[in-house]
Tab-separated table of C-alpha atoms in Angstrom:
chain	number	residue	atom	x	y	z
A	13	ARG	CA	-0.122	65.499	56.223
A	14	GLU	CA	0.215	69.249	56.017
A	15	GLU	CA	4.006	69.245	56.553
A	16	ASN	CA	4.752	66.472	54.071
A	17	SER	CA	1.951	67.293	51.640
A	18	ILE	CA	0.616	63.742	51.838
A	19	PRO	CA	-2.844	63.214	50.321
A	20	ALA	CA	-5.643	62.540	52.773
A	21	ASP	CA	-6.379	58.991	51.553
A	22	THR	CA	-2.768	57.770	51.633
A	23	GLY	CA	-3.171	56.120	54.994
A	24	LEU	CA	-6.181	54.228	53.779
A	25	ARG	CA	-4.300	52.988	50.756
A	26	LEU	CA	-1.312	51.992	52.849
A	27	ASN	CA	-3.576	50.118	55.214
A	28	MET	CA	-5.164	48.346	52.278
A	29	VAL	CA	-1.745	47.208	51.060
A	30	VAL	CA	-0.891	45.976	54.537
A	31	VAL	CA	-4.210	44.210	54.861
A	32	PHE	CA	-4.039	42.476	51.487
A	33	ARG	CA	-0.281	41.781	51.455
A	34	PRO	CA	-0.655	38.248	52.828
A	35	LEU	CA	-2.932	37.497	49.880
A	36	LEU	CA	-0.824	39.214	47.184
A	37	LEU	CA	2.635	37.927	48.081
A	38	PRO	CA	1.993	34.207	47.496
A	39	ARG	CA	0.476	34.990	44.114
A	40	LEU	CA	3.412	37.191	43.174
A	41	PHE	CA	5.898	34.547	44.280
A	42	ALA	CA	3.932	31.869	42.414
A	43	ASN	CA	4.040	33.867	39.174
A	44	PHE	CA	7.748	34.476	39.660
A	45	SER	CA	8.353	30.763	40.272
A	46	VAL	CA	6.373	29.793	37.164
A	47	ARG	CA	8.387	32.219	35.077
A	48	CYS	CA	11.656	30.878	36.436
A	49	LEU	CA	10.487	27.294	35.915
A	50	SER	CA	9.330	28.071	32.357
A	51	THR	CA	12.668	29.673	31.560
A	52	ASN	CA	14.478	26.633	32.948
A	53	ILE	CA	12.335	24.236	30.898
A	54	LEU	CA	12.855	26.254	27.728
A	55	GLN	CA	16.605	26.233	28.309
A	56	ARG	CA	16.550	22.456	28.778
A	57	ILE	CA	14.482	22.039	25.594
A	58	ASP	CA	16.919	24.202	23.648
A	59	GLY	CA	19.772	22.117	25.023
A	60	LYS	CA	18.072	18.898	23.950
A	61	ARG	CA	17.401	20.353	20.501
A	62	HIS	CA	21.097	21.192	20.180
A	63	GLU	CA	22.041	17.647	21.256
A	64	ALA	CA	19.681	16.200	18.658
A	65	ALA	CA	21.057	18.504	15.962
A	66	VAL	CA	24.700	17.536	16.491
A	67	GLY	CA	23.855	13.823	16.725
A	68	GLY	CA	26.978	11.862	17.546
A	69	GLY	CA	29.089	14.986	17.984
A	70	GLU	CA	31.272	17.335	16.005
A	71	LYS	CA	34.064	14.781	15.501
A	72	LYS	CA	31.750	12.293	13.860
A	73	ILE	CA	30.203	15.033	11.744
A	74	ALA	CA	33.702	15.979	10.548
A	75	SER	CA	34.366	12.304	9.765
A	76	GLN	CA	31.132	12.179	7.758
A	77	HIS	CA	32.181	15.237	5.740
A	78	LYS	CA	35.646	13.781	5.187
A	79	LYS	CA	34.038	10.773	3.479
A	80	GLY	CA	32.189	13.109	1.119
A	81	LYS	CA	28.866	12.548	2.883
A	82	LEU	CA	26.417	15.088	4.254
A	83	THR	CA	24.857	14.855	7.698
A	84	ALA	CA	21.224	13.882	8.155
A	85	GLN	CA	20.247	17.486	8.867
A	86	GLU	CA	22.044	18.742	5.764
A	87	ARG	CA	20.414	16.105	3.569
A	88	LEU	CA	16.926	17.080	4.670
A	89	GLN	CA	17.680	20.753	4.084
A	90	LEU	CA	18.578	19.986	0.463
A	91	LEU	CA	15.722	17.565	-0.157
A	92	LEU	CA	12.845	19.623	1.249
A	93	ASP	CA	11.550	23.110	0.564
A	94	GLY	CA	12.922	25.775	2.890
A	95	HIS	CA	11.248	25.994	6.317
A	96	SER	CA	8.734	23.271	5.425
A	97	PHE	CA	10.082	20.465	7.633
A	98	ARG	CA	8.219	19.557	10.826
A	99	GLN	CA	10.164	17.038	12.877
A	100	TYR	CA	8.546	14.245	14.895
A	101	ASP	CA	9.832	12.692	18.130
A	102	THR	CA	12.919	14.884	18.310
A	103	PHE	CA	13.752	13.824	21.870
A	104	ALA	CA	13.001	10.110	21.586
A	105	VAL	CA	15.699	7.826	23.009
A	106	HIS	CA	16.130	4.063	23.126
A	107	ASP	CA	15.025	2.063	26.163
A	108	CYS	CA	17.861	-0.465	26.144
A	109	SER	CA	19.698	-0.951	29.459
A	110	ASP	CA	22.081	-3.766	28.497
A	111	PHE	CA	25.805	-3.441	27.713
A	112	GLY	CA	26.025	0.032	29.229
A	113	MET	CA	23.439	1.525	26.916
A	114	ASP	CA	21.624	3.105	29.869
A	115	LYS	CA	24.482	5.566	30.470
A	116	PRO	CA	23.538	9.210	29.821
A	117	ALA	CA	26.196	9.475	27.080
A	118	ASN	CA	24.375	6.764	25.133
A	119	LYS	CA	20.966	8.422	25.396
A	120	ILE	CA	21.203	10.666	22.339
A	121	PRO	CA	17.985	12.525	21.441
A	122	GLY	CA	16.500	11.254	18.181
A	123	ASP	CA	18.192	7.851	18.512
A	124	GLY	CA	19.866	7.944	15.123
A	125	VAL	CA	16.967	8.859	12.831
A	126	ILE	CA	15.226	12.118	11.940
A	127	THR	CA	11.579	11.751	10.991
A	128	GLY	CA	8.830	14.159	10.012
A	129	ARG	CA	6.967	15.768	7.159
A	130	GLY	CA	7.759	18.532	4.714
A	131	LYS	CA	7.217	19.661	1.152
A	132	ILE	CA	8.984	19.110	-2.161
A	133	ASN	CA	8.130	21.759	-4.737
A	134	GLY	CA	5.066	22.630	-2.666
A	135	ARG	CA	3.749	19.037	-2.411
A	136	ASP	CA	3.540	17.105	0.865
A	137	VAL	CA	5.896	14.260	1.682
A	138	PHE	CA	6.865	12.251	4.762
A	139	VAL	CA	10.551	11.518	5.283
A	140	TYR	CA	12.941	9.661	7.532
A	141	CYS	CA	16.688	10.124	7.445
A	142	GLN	CA	19.081	7.872	9.324
A	143	ASP	CA	21.980	9.559	11.101
A	144	PHE	CA	25.206	7.575	10.766
A	145	THR	CA	26.912	9.672	13.453
A	146	VAL	CA	24.652	8.081	16.117
A	147	PHE	CA	25.599	4.442	16.676
A	148	GLY	CA	26.342	4.094	12.965
A	149	GLY	CA	22.680	4.683	12.140
A	150	SER	CA	21.888	1.258	13.605
A	151	LEU	CA	18.240	0.417	14.111
A	152	SER	CA	16.875	0.125	17.640
A	153	HIS	CA	13.269	-0.556	18.526
A	154	ALA	CA	12.703	3.137	19.299
A	155	HIS	CA	14.373	4.003	15.973
A	156	ALA	CA	11.978	1.621	14.193
A	157	ARG	CA	8.940	3.049	16.004
A	158	LYS	CA	9.788	6.508	14.685
A	159	ILE	CA	9.989	5.224	11.093
A	160	CYS	CA	6.753	3.255	11.473
A	161	LYS	CA	5.010	6.349	12.817
A	162	VAL	CA	5.707	8.458	9.727
A	163	MET	CA	4.775	5.551	7.446
A	164	ASP	CA	1.462	5.160	9.266
A	165	GLN	CA	0.837	8.890	8.965
A	166	ALA	CA	1.730	8.835	5.274
A	167	MET	CA	-0.768	6.051	4.556
A	168	LEU	CA	-3.435	7.800	6.608
A	169	VAL	CA	-3.017	11.109	4.791
A	170	GLY	CA	-2.174	9.641	1.371
A	171	VAL	CA	1.292	11.110	0.910
A	172	PRO	CA	4.553	9.546	-0.422
A	173	VAL	CA	7.368	8.390	1.863
A	174	ILE	CA	11.046	8.982	1.150
A	175	GLY	CA	13.678	7.180	3.209
A	176	LEU	CA	17.298	8.325	3.285
A	177	ASN	CA	19.163	5.220	4.443
A	178	ASP	CA	22.602	5.333	6.049
A	179	SER	CA	22.775	2.473	8.523
A	180	GLY	CA	25.004	-0.354	9.616
A	181	GLY	CA	21.993	-2.580	10.258
A	182	ALA	CA	20.437	-3.860	13.474
A	183	ARG	CA	21.666	-2.542	16.829
A	184	ILE	CA	23.188	-5.678	18.301
A	185	GLN	CA	22.874	-4.446	21.892
A	186	GLU	CA	19.092	-4.814	21.599
A	187	GLY	CA	19.143	-8.246	19.991
A	188	ILE	CA	15.708	-9.544	19.034
A	189	GLU	CA	14.049	-6.193	19.782
A	190	SER	CA	15.934	-4.630	16.908
A	191	LEU	CA	14.960	-7.438	14.543
A	192	ALA	CA	11.334	-7.002	15.588
A	193	GLY	CA	11.673	-3.357	14.542
A	194	TYR	CA	12.665	-4.447	11.040
A	195	ALA	CA	9.649	-6.738	10.864
A	196	GLU	CA	7.349	-3.811	11.696
A	197	ILE	CA	8.934	-1.671	8.978
A	198	PHE	CA	8.663	-4.466	6.386
A	199	GLN	CA	4.995	-4.911	7.238
A	200	ARG	CA	4.321	-1.234	6.590
A	201	ASN	CA	6.322	-1.316	3.349
A	202	VAL	CA	4.022	-4.067	2.133
A	203	MET	CA	0.852	-2.329	3.335
A	204	ALA	CA	1.871	0.907	1.599
A	205	SER	CA	2.819	-0.814	-1.666
A	206	GLY	CA	0.538	0.361	-4.448
A	207	VAL	CA	-1.141	2.842	-2.083
A	208	ILE	CA	1.486	5.573	-1.800
A	209	PRO	CA	4.794	5.931	-3.687
A	210	GLN	CA	7.793	4.782	-1.639
A	211	LEU	CA	11.306	5.968	-2.508
A	212	SER	CA	14.575	4.841	-0.905
A	213	VAL	CA	17.856	6.700	-1.276
A	214	LEU	CA	20.838	4.676	-0.059
A	215	MET	CA	23.464	7.208	1.017
A	216	GLY	CA	25.791	5.006	3.011
A	217	PRO	CA	26.140	1.387	4.117
A	218	CYS	CA	23.018	-0.744	4.145
A	219	ALA	CA	23.669	-4.266	5.403
A	220	GLY	CA	21.841	-7.264	6.756
A	221	GLY	CA	18.140	-6.858	7.371
A	222	ALA	CA	18.346	-3.188	6.423
A	223	VAL	CA	18.578	-4.078	2.716
A	224	TYR	CA	15.091	-5.514	2.451
A	225	SER	CA	13.048	-2.421	3.203
A	226	PRO	CA	14.547	-0.480	0.244
A	227	ALA	CA	14.080	-3.565	-1.941
A	228	ILE	CA	10.341	-3.585	-1.189
A	229	THR	CA	9.918	0.114	-1.992
A	230	ASP	CA	9.030	1.305	-5.487
A	231	PHE	CA	12.324	2.980	-6.418
A	232	THR	CA	15.815	2.635	-4.981
A	233	PHE	CA	18.661	5.063	-5.618
A	234	MET	CA	22.320	4.950	-4.623
A	235	VAL	CA	25.316	7.270	-4.369
A	236	LYS	CA	28.560	6.250	-6.037
A	237	ASP	CA	31.534	5.351	-3.809
A	238	THR	CA	29.615	5.865	-0.530
A	239	SER	CA	26.639	3.494	-0.868
A	240	HIS	CA	27.218	-0.199	-0.206
A	241	VAL	CA	24.355	-2.665	-0.080
A	242	PHE	CA	24.724	-6.345	0.786
A	243	VAL	CA	23.174	-9.015	2.950
A	244	THR	CA	26.585	-10.073	4.302
A	245	GLY	CA	29.810	-8.085	4.205
A	246	PRO	CA	33.144	-9.016	2.609
A	247	GLU	CA	34.531	-10.565	5.804
A	248	VAL	CA	31.583	-12.938	6.155
A	249	VAL	CA	31.846	-13.836	2.474
A	250	LYS	CA	35.526	-14.675	2.868
A	251	THR	CA	34.847	-16.799	5.940
A	252	VAL	CA	32.066	-18.790	4.305
A	253	THR	CA	33.139	-19.031	0.654
A	254	GLN	CA	36.876	-18.180	0.842
A	255	GLU	CA	36.207	-15.462	-1.728
A	256	ASP	CA	38.136	-12.187	-1.554
A	257	VAL	CA	35.905	-9.294	-2.551
A	258	THR	CA	35.850	-5.582	-1.769
A	259	MET	CA	32.809	-3.676	-0.495
A	260	GLU	CA	32.512	-1.897	-3.830
A	261	GLU	CA	32.630	-5.133	-5.819
A	262	LEU	CA	30.178	-6.857	-3.518
A	263	GLY	CA	27.571	-4.137	-3.098
A	264	GLY	CA	28.661	-0.869	-4.679
A	265	ALA	CA	26.580	1.401	-6.866
A	266	ARG	CA	27.891	-0.092	-10.115
A	267	THR	CA	27.152	-3.629	-8.949
A	268	HIS	CA	23.522	-2.880	-8.197
A	269	THR	CA	22.753	-0.583	-11.116
A	270	VAL	CA	24.497	-2.638	-13.824
A	271	ILE	CA	24.608	-6.272	-12.683
A	272	SER	CA	21.936	-7.032	-10.080
A	273	GLY	CA	19.293	-4.417	-10.884
A	274	VAL	CA	18.630	-3.784	-7.185
A	275	ALA	CA	19.029	-0.013	-7.626
A	276	HIS	CA	17.315	2.115	-10.252
A	277	GLU	CA	19.951	4.823	-10.557
A	278	ALA	CA	23.272	5.950	-9.061
A	279	PHE	CA	24.382	9.545	-8.516
A	280	GLU	CA	27.807	11.113	-8.184
A	281	ASN	CA	27.314	12.569	-4.691
A	282	ASP	CA	24.743	13.418	-2.036
A	283	VAL	CA	23.934	16.824	-3.498
A	284	GLU	CA	23.187	15.497	-6.993
A	285	ALA	CA	21.151	12.639	-5.535
A	286	LEU	CA	18.875	14.914	-3.524
A	287	TYR	CA	18.301	17.379	-6.358
A	288	LYS	CA	17.503	14.520	-8.749
A	289	ILE	CA	15.037	13.059	-6.256
A	290	ARG	CA	13.261	16.424	-6.149
A	291	GLU	CA	13.021	16.330	-9.950
A	292	PHE	CA	11.842	12.715	-9.998
A	293	PHE	CA	9.225	13.380	-7.314
A	294	ASP	CA	7.351	15.746	-9.647
A	295	PHE	CA	6.429	12.874	-11.987
A	296	LEU	CA	4.568	10.955	-9.272
A	297	PRO	CA	1.069	11.309	-7.808
A	298	LEU	CA	0.638	11.601	-4.047
A	299	ASN	CA	-1.300	8.340	-3.816
A	300	ASN	CA	-3.210	5.768	-5.867
A	301	ARG	CA	-6.431	7.805	-5.848
A	302	GLU	CA	-4.947	10.950	-7.338
A	303	GLN	CA	-3.725	11.781	-10.800
A	304	PRO	CA	-0.080	12.735	-11.348
A	305	PRO	CA	0.599	16.478	-11.285
A	306	VAL	CA	0.131	18.455	-14.493
A	307	ARG	CA	2.893	20.808	-15.605
A	308	VAL	CA	2.068	23.774	-17.788
A	309	THR	CA	4.075	23.587	-21.020
A	310	ASP	CA	4.526	25.691	-24.132
A	311	ASP	CA	5.439	22.604	-26.153
A	312	ASP	CA	2.557	22.266	-28.640
A	313	ARG	CA	1.120	18.752	-28.682
A	314	ASP	CA	0.301	19.128	-32.408
A	315	ARG	CA	3.814	20.186	-33.357
A	316	ILE	CA	5.472	18.769	-36.471
A	317	ILE	CA	8.730	16.885	-35.840
A	318	PRO	CA	10.597	16.452	-39.151
A	319	SER	CA	13.486	14.582	-37.515
A	320	LEU	CA	11.201	11.605	-36.838
A	321	ASP	CA	11.228	10.852	-40.576
A	322	ASP	CA	14.933	10.033	-40.508
A	323	ILE	CA	15.494	8.291	-37.161
A	324	VAL	CA	14.370	4.806	-38.208
A	325	PRO	CA	16.654	3.586	-41.035
A	326	GLU	CA	15.231	1.944	-44.141
A	327	ASP	CA	17.550	-1.030	-43.676
A	328	SER	CA	15.734	-3.275	-41.205
A	329	THR	CA	19.015	-4.709	-39.928
A	330	LYS	CA	20.514	-1.344	-39.056
A	331	PRO	CA	20.146	-0.247	-35.415
A	332	TYR	CA	19.071	3.178	-34.189
A	333	ASN	CA	18.680	4.857	-30.810
A	334	MET	CA	15.118	4.623	-29.513
A	335	LEU	CA	15.858	7.482	-27.095
A	336	ASP	CA	15.964	9.826	-30.091
A	337	ILE	CA	12.314	9.048	-30.758
A	338	ILE	CA	11.291	9.325	-27.104
A	339	ASN	CA	13.004	12.686	-26.631
A	340	CYS	CA	11.180	14.027	-29.677
A	341	ILE	CA	7.792	12.849	-28.461
A	342	VAL	CA	7.753	13.957	-24.804
A	343	ASP	CA	7.252	17.571	-23.710
A	344	ASP	CA	10.380	19.722	-23.972
A	345	GLY	CA	12.543	16.624	-24.518
A	346	ASP	CA	12.333	15.974	-20.769
A	347	PHE	CA	12.576	12.201	-20.296
A	348	TYR	CA	13.631	10.759	-16.915
A	349	GLU	CA	15.101	7.348	-17.713
A	350	ILE	CA	15.155	4.727	-14.973
A	351	MET	CA	17.556	1.782	-14.725
A	352	ALA	CA	19.473	3.072	-17.731
A	353	ALA	CA	22.511	0.890	-16.980
A	354	TYR	CA	20.600	-2.367	-16.367
A	355	ALA	CA	19.006	-4.487	-19.118
A	356	LYS	CA	19.826	-1.819	-21.698
A	357	ASN	CA	17.805	-3.609	-24.356
A	358	LEU	CA	14.659	-2.156	-22.739
A	359	VAL	CA	14.227	1.559	-21.998
A	360	ILE	CA	11.863	2.640	-19.223
A	361	GLY	CA	11.173	6.000	-17.640
A	362	PHE	CA	8.814	8.917	-17.160
A	363	GLY	CA	8.004	11.778	-19.479
A	364	ARG	CA	5.152	14.209	-20.023
A	365	MET	CA	2.759	14.626	-22.897
A	366	ASN	CA	0.640	17.767	-22.940
A	367	GLY	CA	1.847	18.352	-19.381
A	368	ARG	CA	0.687	14.982	-18.021
A	369	THR	CA	2.942	12.204	-16.759
A	370	VAL	CA	3.256	9.063	-18.905
A	371	GLY	CA	5.259	5.907	-18.357
A	372	VAL	CA	7.371	4.995	-21.376
A	373	LEU	CA	8.682	1.536	-22.304
A	374	ALA	CA	10.670	0.944	-25.474
A	375	ASN	CA	12.847	-1.715	-27.041
A	376	GLN	CA	16.387	-0.466	-27.663
A	377	PRO	CA	17.619	-1.679	-31.087
A	378	LEU	CA	21.161	-0.599	-30.195
A	379	VAL	CA	21.443	-3.407	-27.616
A	380	ALA	CA	20.847	-7.039	-28.637
A	381	ALA	CA	18.576	-5.756	-31.420
A	382	GLY	CA	16.006	-4.944	-28.729
A	383	CYS	CA	15.401	-8.607	-27.839
A	384	LEU	CA	13.582	-9.305	-24.600
A	385	ASP	CA	15.511	-11.370	-22.064
A	386	ILE	CA	15.008	-12.278	-18.408
A	387	ASN	CA	16.356	-9.031	-16.986
A	388	ALA	CA	14.425	-6.842	-19.415
A	389	SER	CA	11.194	-8.724	-18.694
A	390	VAL	CA	11.511	-8.264	-14.938
A	391	LYS	CA	12.531	-4.628	-15.364
A	392	GLY	CA	9.556	-3.874	-17.591
A	393	ALA	CA	7.001	-5.832	-15.548
A	394	ARG	CA	7.748	-3.996	-12.330
A	395	PHE	CA	7.548	-0.628	-14.069
A	396	VAL	CA	4.221	-1.432	-15.759
A	397	ARG	CA	2.685	-2.519	-12.465
A	398	PHE	CA	3.810	0.686	-10.778
A	399	CYS	CA	2.261	2.801	-13.523
A	400	ASP	CA	-0.955	0.814	-13.310
A	401	ALA	CA	-1.153	1.238	-9.519
A	402	PHE	CA	-0.713	5.012	-9.691
A	403	ASN	CA	-2.882	5.984	-12.662
A	404	ILE	CA	-0.031	6.674	-15.073
A	405	PRO	CA	-0.809	5.935	-18.768
A	406	ILE	CA	1.642	3.645	-20.551
A	407	LEU	CA	3.236	4.445	-23.902
A	408	THR	CA	5.163	1.577	-25.532
A	409	PHE	CA	7.493	1.803	-28.542
A	410	VAL	CA	8.064	-1.589	-30.110
A	411	ASP	CA	10.865	-2.783	-32.367
A	412	VAL	CA	11.609	-6.333	-31.292
A	413	PRO	CA	12.517	-9.599	-33.035
A	414	GLY	CA	11.221	-11.595	-30.053
A	415	PHE	CA	12.572	-13.166	-26.889
A	416	LEU	CA	16.306	-13.845	-26.704
A	417	PRO	CA	17.013	-17.510	-27.536
A	418	GLY	CA	19.640	-19.728	-25.923
A	419	THR	CA	20.194	-22.250	-23.162
A	420	ASN	CA	21.160	-19.571	-20.626
A	421	GLN	CA	17.814	-17.882	-21.031
A	422	GLU	CA	15.810	-21.100	-21.087
A	423	HIS	CA	17.582	-22.522	-18.050
A	424	GLY	CA	17.229	-19.181	-16.262
A	425	GLY	CA	13.459	-19.252	-16.710
A	426	ILE	CA	12.765	-16.899	-19.612
A	427	ILE	CA	9.275	-18.392	-19.908
A	428	ARG	CA	8.480	-17.699	-16.267
A	429	HIS	CA	9.998	-14.198	-16.255
A	430	GLY	CA	8.648	-13.291	-19.684
A	431	ALA	CA	5.188	-14.198	-18.423
A	432	LYS	CA	5.565	-11.542	-15.714
A	433	LEU	CA	5.709	-8.816	-18.351
A	434	LEU	CA	2.752	-10.287	-20.210
A	435	PHE	CA	0.782	-10.514	-16.967
A	436	ALA	CA	1.623	-6.920	-16.017
A	437	TYR	CA	0.364	-5.563	-19.342
A	438	ALA	CA	-2.727	-7.758	-19.331
A	439	GLU	CA	-3.852	-6.813	-15.819
A	440	SER	CA	-3.229	-3.071	-16.189
A	441	THR	CA	-6.305	-0.869	-16.488
A	442	VAL	CA	-4.665	2.466	-17.317
A	443	PRO	CA	-4.755	3.757	-20.917
A	444	LYS	CA	-2.103	2.032	-23.057
A	445	ILE	CA	-0.795	3.092	-26.444
A	446	THR	CA	1.607	0.896	-28.424
A	447	VAL	CA	3.570	2.288	-31.372
A	448	ILE	CA	5.372	-0.223	-33.606
A	449	THR	CA	8.313	1.658	-35.043
A	450	ARG	CA	9.615	-1.110	-37.305
A	451	LYS	CA	8.956	-4.764	-36.487
A	452	VAL	CA	7.293	-6.844	-33.813
A	453	HIS	CA	7.093	-10.477	-32.840
A	454	PHE	CA	3.572	-11.717	-32.174
A	455	THR	CA	4.424	-12.656	-28.573
A	456	TYR	CA	5.270	-9.102	-27.557
A	457	PRO	CA	3.457	-8.558	-24.240
A	458	SER	CA	2.170	-5.032	-24.892
A	459	LEU	CA	-0.112	-6.401	-27.603
A	460	ILE	CA	-2.914	-8.173	-25.790
A	461	VAL	CA	-3.762	-11.059	-28.091
A	462	ASP	CA	-7.339	-11.076	-29.413
A	463	SER	CA	-6.700	-11.399	-33.120
A	464	PHE	CA	-3.896	-10.484	-35.485
A	465	CYS	CA	-3.444	-9.479	-39.087
A	466	SER	CA	-0.860	-10.456	-41.673
A	467	GLN	CA	1.676	-7.940	-40.408
A	468	CYS	CA	1.547	-9.546	-36.926
A	469	LEU	CA	-0.157	-6.442	-35.552
A	470	VAL	CA	-2.470	-7.433	-32.726
A	471	LEU	CA	-5.740	-5.507	-32.634
A	472	PRO	CA	-7.840	-5.851	-29.449
A	473	THR	CA	-11.573	-6.426	-29.827
A	474	ASP	CA	-12.450	-5.809	-26.176
A	475	PRO	CA	-12.853	-2.036	-25.529
A	476	THR	CA	-12.243	-2.467	-21.794
A	477	THR	CA	-8.541	-3.104	-22.424
A	478	GLN	CA	-8.181	0.560	-23.364
A	479	ASN	CA	-5.454	-0.210	-25.920
A	480	LEU	CA	-4.482	1.662	-29.050
A	481	ASN	CA	-1.935	0.139	-31.380
A	482	PHE	CA	-0.231	2.050	-34.201
A	483	VAL	CA	2.177	1.067	-36.914
């Protein structure tokens, strides 16, 4: 100790290390092993996350972009607020073992659909987005379970659901299991109807059973040139009916927004569609127990609008544009028209008055003098029932000579379909205001018949109907 200047207690400390080494080494090795194992697990998780992010691979992503379509990840980034998305079941894979589906290359994390929750303009929303790069977005049973999970969560919390559909239909390798998945989704669509708003955005093909879930939801939107919706494709149609028809003619955006009325609106591309959905979302409440959001506005509700004096012409046979009146009435001229290309003789959409959402229905004198026909009746009835379910007051502008006469309408069931609009108005319990801008036929559904005066203006005597009628 003297020669090497070693402290007197060094030997004791060395002995202690030697004595306790058998106890310390296993613990040290165990900690080292845990760290190595944790690092390995984290690396595997990162690898799986990367696999889920690229979906079907870079080549299929490039093919998606070449068609003018965004990937599922890109769509969600545009739809939701930044850094608000929380993904569910990222690593879920199908459990099919037939037709080679059990090969590792066919076990793609996420299984063709991204699900989770996020925010739009600070308000909660649940979403699912089908990934066409993974098996063409086809629906497996695991795929369906993921969609059902977010729908269940949305109903539990009371938050809207938005589905971005891009799917070729059922995954044929799974057979009846895939069809059972559709049945589970349909059941939840029905259970959520009138409870939470449901929006569907069709951003690619949607065929077979896949078409019915968007049809059950409250609003359906399409993208021009890339969305195609049909029960059976052109080849099946040709085989069965010998009819030659293209995909665009059979189920394109124009077909369903102008002719069939399946879709409420069509957009030019994915980017416009997602930004418009964000705008549309702000008109809706989160669920049927909440009021729609209120937007602060500088547009004075007591403002004078001189242009209203000149919009309706003195000549009762001369048409005018009812949209001119609506744009003057709503806050800041901000009116979101729905189904503008279908049944143009009836205008429907959302606006705000004093910052609060209102549903607007109006006859359009520019088209068929504003007559009500089958398509307009169905269009209006569905909109009224939605407003009633979600606490949105209804404002109706009336200038109508009556229901459209003719054998086509009678044979098509104008009485049955016209009754739907009457029923929708009569059963609604939200506040309703009807403004007669020029003329009205006594059968107009927005005027709940209790008694009427010489001008055919119907004045309700029951205060529970919450109606106000103005001429």
